[in-house]
């Protein structure tokens, strides 16, 4: 585990997840002998630790590896190489219970199931509770997210968008997960209910000591919720640190480029979206040296060498950056 992964963490909660030099490569296309024509390099050496009770924001453009990281944590794909370990009571495990709240509750909830079955779907899949208890469990979790217990026999389409997202949160909670991945949790909702959902997530985190991985393009959402932020570019973390430092004093040229599109602090940023002015290169053939070199306005001598995630120069806390101009 790199020092970066270890040190930019709040200490008060135990580490529950460690990733060490994790790589995920996919075969793409097949030649006439059935051999893969190329490899997509989705994750390219992720070192990270997650502590119980924190919210880690993950930002970057589409194709930067955020979704692959989420799939990896959920056990849907395996690392091509590297180590992913869950840690409980100092013992290392290979798997864990990770649930996800998707962006669009309209499409993520099964329209044929009554709400109590939607909420307890993870328990059915895991067979982790007796069937006779499912309804009571659903009602209990529903009341915690603000859904009335007498609505348990209704169907998802009978609820508003905000209520459906509450049901999706209840489903994620029902199996007492170790981590909940929040994948753009408010971006499909009306502005008027976004704040309610964010407040609900914050309240649930406090009362249940939940751990969130927040994937979002929306800087104001990340600023509102995250304790730490990881900025991803071409399957690498290029900057990692406290949300305040990364979002207000970005060091890596890529983070600066992303945030330049966003109004500065003090200006309304509700609709601020992370986007960069030039295109993310494909991940079939990785660049040599710094992955960001072809797009970087500050590229100079030394950028043709591979860059490691190192302590940021002049940082008060534990901030880490993958750029030799910014690191010590
Ligand atoms: Fe830019 Fe060079 Fe830093 Fe890469 S290492 S981000 S190319 S200045």
XYZ file of C-alpha atoms and ligand atoms in Angstrom:
336
model
C 0.000 0.000 0.000
C 1.411 3.384 -0.916
C 1.926 6.037 1.714
C -0.617 8.115 -0.191
C -3.342 5.584 0.340
C -2.483 5.314 3.988
C -2.005 8.870 5.056
C -4.723 10.970 3.482
C -7.326 9.434 5.730
C -9.109 10.485 8.873
C -7.741 8.252 11.661
C -10.746 7.874 13.902
C -12.355 5.002 11.974
C -10.844 1.651 11.041
C -9.775 0.891 7.490
C -12.303 -1.484 5.939
C -11.090 -1.643 2.357
C -7.630 -1.638 0.796
C -6.702 -1.604 -2.880
C -3.088 -2.102 -3.828
C -1.865 -1.523 -7.392
C -5.210 -2.724 -8.754
C -5.445 -3.031 -12.537
C -8.465 -3.993 -14.620
C -7.948 -4.703 -18.314
C -10.684 -5.930 -20.665
C -10.245 -7.800 -23.929
C -11.815 -5.890 -26.842
C -12.942 -7.464 -30.117
C -11.665 -10.828 -31.432
C -9.528 -11.829 -34.396
C -10.343 -14.866 -36.586
C -8.651 -17.173 -34.077
C -10.830 -15.823 -31.263
C -7.966 -13.937 -29.647
C -8.634 -10.461 -28.255
C -7.647 -7.741 -30.726
C -6.859 -5.196 -28.058
C -7.037 -4.502 -24.332
C -8.995 -1.694 -22.690
C -6.948 -0.489 -19.712
C -9.795 0.585 -17.430
C -7.866 0.785 -14.129
C -4.116 1.254 -14.141
C -2.676 0.930 -10.644
C -5.179 2.077 -8.022
C -3.866 2.412 -4.465
C -6.538 3.393 -2.021
C -7.856 2.779 1.446
C -11.369 3.469 2.652
C -12.254 3.947 6.300
C -15.569 3.101 7.944
C -17.851 6.106 8.171
C -16.190 8.333 5.582
C -17.495 9.637 2.273
C -14.981 9.356 -0.535
C -15.900 11.407 -3.592
C -14.633 10.071 -6.929
C -14.577 12.552 -9.809
C -13.356 12.549 -13.386
C -14.697 12.503 -16.918
C -16.703 9.659 -18.419
C -14.296 6.866 -19.258
C -11.832 7.723 -16.468
C -12.515 4.445 -14.630
C -15.071 5.556 -11.992
C -17.682 3.030 -13.065
C -15.135 0.220 -13.310
C -14.042 1.046 -9.776
C -17.674 0.818 -8.610
C -18.146 -2.545 -10.368
C -14.960 -3.811 -8.796
C -16.068 -2.852 -5.282
C -19.421 -4.523 -5.873
C -17.668 -7.769 -6.815
C -19.082 -7.673 -10.372
C -15.587 -7.816 -11.863
C -12.231 -9.024 -10.558
C -8.889 -7.214 -10.675
C -6.658 -8.321 -13.548
C -3.795 -7.837 -11.117
C -3.175 -6.223 -7.747
C -4.892 -6.747 -4.428
C -8.336 -5.829 -3.127
C -8.949 -6.686 0.519
C -11.782 -6.139 2.930
C -10.681 -5.860 6.530
C -12.873 -6.729 9.506
C -11.595 -6.887 13.062
C -8.053 -7.001 11.664
C -8.912 -10.076 9.572
C -8.673 -9.900 5.780
C -11.582 -11.078 3.643
C -12.005 -11.494 -0.096
C -15.575 -10.251 -0.449
C -18.034 -7.954 1.187
C -21.525 -6.511 1.031
C -21.509 -3.424 -1.172
C -24.789 -1.931 -2.369
C -25.400 0.813 -4.881
C -27.843 3.668 -5.361
C -28.111 4.479 -9.061
C -28.708 7.793 -10.693
C -32.160 7.030 -12.058
C -34.586 5.344 -9.664
C -37.123 5.067 -12.498
C -35.037 2.439 -14.270
C -33.231 0.925 -11.280
C -36.352 -0.290 -9.427
C -38.191 -3.352 -10.745
C -41.630 -1.988 -11.742
C -43.308 -5.401 -11.258
C -42.459 -5.698 -7.570
C -44.313 -4.123 -4.654
C -42.155 -1.777 -2.635
C -41.524 -4.196 0.217
C -40.040 -6.693 -2.242
C -37.992 -3.995 -3.966
C -36.505 -2.947 -0.638
C -35.646 -6.485 0.427
C -34.276 -7.627 -2.960
C -30.665 -7.778 -1.616
C -31.832 -9.986 1.274
C -33.546 -12.352 -1.165
C -30.415 -12.504 -3.294
C -28.139 -13.070 -0.304
C -30.689 -15.284 1.501
C -29.618 -13.453 4.611
C -33.015 -13.195 6.346
C -36.007 -15.526 6.739
C -38.745 -14.817 4.178
C -41.324 -14.298 6.888
C -39.317 -11.344 8.267
C -38.860 -9.539 4.951
C -41.972 -7.382 5.124
C -41.178 -6.156 8.621
C -37.587 -5.400 7.640
C -38.819 -3.465 4.587
C -41.262 -1.435 6.672
C -38.587 -0.597 9.233
C -36.063 0.589 6.647
C -38.763 2.425 4.689
C -39.700 4.452 7.754
C -36.038 5.413 8.208
C -35.953 6.933 4.731
C -39.299 8.698 5.021
C -41.568 6.259 3.152
C -44.814 5.481 4.969
C -45.127 1.877 6.027
C -48.720 1.608 4.726
C -47.339 2.063 1.183
C -45.461 -1.249 1.201
C -47.841 -2.891 -1.298
C -47.636 -0.045 -3.810
C -45.500 -0.230 -6.940
C -42.573 2.054 -7.863
C -44.531 3.983 -10.531
C -46.992 5.128 -7.848
C -44.285 7.269 -6.218
C -42.641 10.563 -7.159
C -39.007 10.682 -8.356
C -37.763 11.756 -4.913
C -39.754 9.003 -3.179
C -38.417 6.428 -5.628
C -34.874 7.498 -4.775
C -35.742 7.081 -1.084
C -36.926 3.544 -1.908
C -33.649 2.906 -3.760
C -31.760 4.082 -0.663
C -33.898 1.793 1.525
C -33.052 -1.121 -0.771
C -29.348 -0.334 -0.446
C -29.674 -0.161 3.355
C -31.770 -3.275 3.939
C -28.845 -5.699 4.011
C -26.657 -3.538 6.300
C -23.911 -3.021 3.711
C -20.281 -2.233 4.496
C -20.169 0.376 1.753
C -22.822 2.088 -0.343
C -21.786 3.330 -3.769
C -23.749 6.465 -4.639
C -23.648 6.778 -8.428
C -24.786 10.329 -9.267
C -27.526 9.937 -6.619
C -29.344 13.209 -7.303
C -28.666 14.009 -10.938
C -31.971 12.604 -12.235
C -34.019 14.464 -9.595
C -35.715 17.856 -9.597
C -33.610 20.570 -7.996
C -36.262 20.927 -5.298
C -35.766 17.373 -4.000
C -31.990 17.068 -4.510
C -31.208 18.777 -1.199
C -33.712 16.567 0.645
C -32.029 13.415 -0.684
C -28.536 14.704 0.171
C -29.694 15.603 3.679
C -31.267 12.166 4.072
C -28.006 10.481 2.996
C -26.033 12.630 5.451
C -28.470 11.887 8.276
C -28.378 8.124 7.575
C -24.598 8.224 7.525
C -24.505 9.860 10.944
C -27.075 7.557 12.522
C -25.800 4.307 10.978
C -22.089 5.060 10.569
C -22.349 4.355 6.849
C -19.453 4.475 4.411
C -20.124 6.083 1.044
C -18.238 6.078 -2.236
C -19.778 9.026 -4.044
C -19.368 9.037 -7.818
C -20.446 12.354 -9.226
C -19.882 14.902 -11.949
C -21.536 17.514 -9.782
C -18.930 19.464 -7.856
C -21.446 21.041 -5.517
C -22.716 17.587 -4.506
C -19.173 16.343 -3.893
C -18.307 19.505 -1.942
C -21.461 19.083 0.140
C -20.930 15.427 1.015
C -17.363 14.222 0.629
C -14.673 14.067 3.336
C -12.029 13.177 0.772
C -11.868 13.349 -2.988
C -10.049 11.134 -5.480
C -9.616 12.604 -8.963
C -9.301 9.950 -11.666
C -7.735 10.190 -15.104
C -7.286 7.241 -17.477
C -7.726 4.698 -14.725
C -5.320 6.315 -12.266
C -5.840 8.497 -9.218
C -4.046 11.746 -10.069
C -4.975 13.675 -6.923
C -6.194 12.518 -3.513
C -6.876 14.523 -0.397
C -9.419 16.298 1.739
C -12.403 17.625 -0.210
C -11.613 21.173 0.893
C -8.034 21.039 -0.418
C -8.718 19.206 -3.672
C -11.748 21.269 -4.657
C -10.589 24.693 -3.472
C -6.827 24.426 -4.064
C -6.430 21.851 -6.820
C -2.790 21.013 -7.505
C -2.810 18.593 -10.395
C -3.168 20.340 -13.787
C -5.973 17.932 -14.675
C -7.949 18.768 -11.528
C -7.410 22.452 -12.272
C -8.703 21.964 -15.812
C -11.775 20.136 -14.572
C -12.613 22.756 -11.993
C -11.986 25.722 -14.271
C -15.302 24.935 -15.921
C -16.989 25.356 -12.553
C -17.860 28.723 -10.974
C -15.500 29.617 -8.153
C -16.352 29.355 -4.480
C -19.092 31.681 -3.369
C -20.947 31.502 -6.661
C -23.957 29.244 -7.058
C -22.702 25.932 -8.336
C -25.815 23.799 -8.223
C -25.545 22.894 -11.879
C -21.779 22.914 -12.012
C -20.649 19.887 -13.943
C -17.165 18.513 -14.197
C -16.047 18.665 -17.798
C -12.770 19.289 -19.511
C -12.277 21.209 -22.726
C -10.383 18.499 -24.582
C -11.201 14.839 -25.078
C -10.066 11.990 -22.853
C -7.756 9.801 -24.954
C -8.752 6.159 -25.504
C -7.518 3.586 -23.034
C -6.396 0.937 -25.574
C -2.856 2.213 -25.873
C -1.819 3.988 -22.717
C 0.441 7.031 -23.080
C 4.036 6.719 -21.927
C 5.233 8.918 -19.088
C 2.562 11.047 -17.445
C -0.811 9.932 -18.819
C -1.969 13.553 -18.959
C 1.037 14.809 -20.920
C -0.659 15.341 -24.298
C -3.349 17.549 -22.773
C -1.355 19.254 -20.060
C -0.746 22.997 -20.457
C 2.197 22.720 -18.027
C 3.984 19.754 -19.629
C 7.742 20.144 -19.419
C 11.013 18.282 -18.975
C 10.522 15.189 -16.853
C 6.888 14.632 -17.831
C 7.930 11.794 -20.149
C 8.674 9.677 -17.049
C 5.906 7.663 -15.294
C 4.458 9.703 -12.429
C 3.763 8.317 -8.956
C 1.210 9.560 -6.435
C 3.417 11.509 -3.989
C 2.918 14.032 -1.148
C 1.863 17.417 -2.474
C 4.299 20.265 -2.119
C 3.365 22.806 0.562
C 0.276 20.937 1.702
C -0.777 21.340 5.316
C -2.470 17.970 5.494
C -2.130 14.688 3.703
C -2.639 15.689 0.082
C -1.267 13.575 -2.738
C -0.640 14.326 -6.358
C 0.647 12.466 -9.423
C 2.743 15.263 -10.947
C 6.452 15.939 -10.380
C 5.891 19.724 -10.510
C 3.479 19.577 -7.597
C 4.948 16.852 -5.403
C 7.886 16.828 -2.993
Fe 1.446 17.979 -16.610
Fe 3.919 17.030 -16.454
Fe 2.462 17.218 -14.261
Fe 1.868 15.406 -16.107
S 3.729 15.463 -14.850
S 0.453 16.725 -15.043
S 2.398 16.504 -17.980
S 3.171 18.925 -15.528
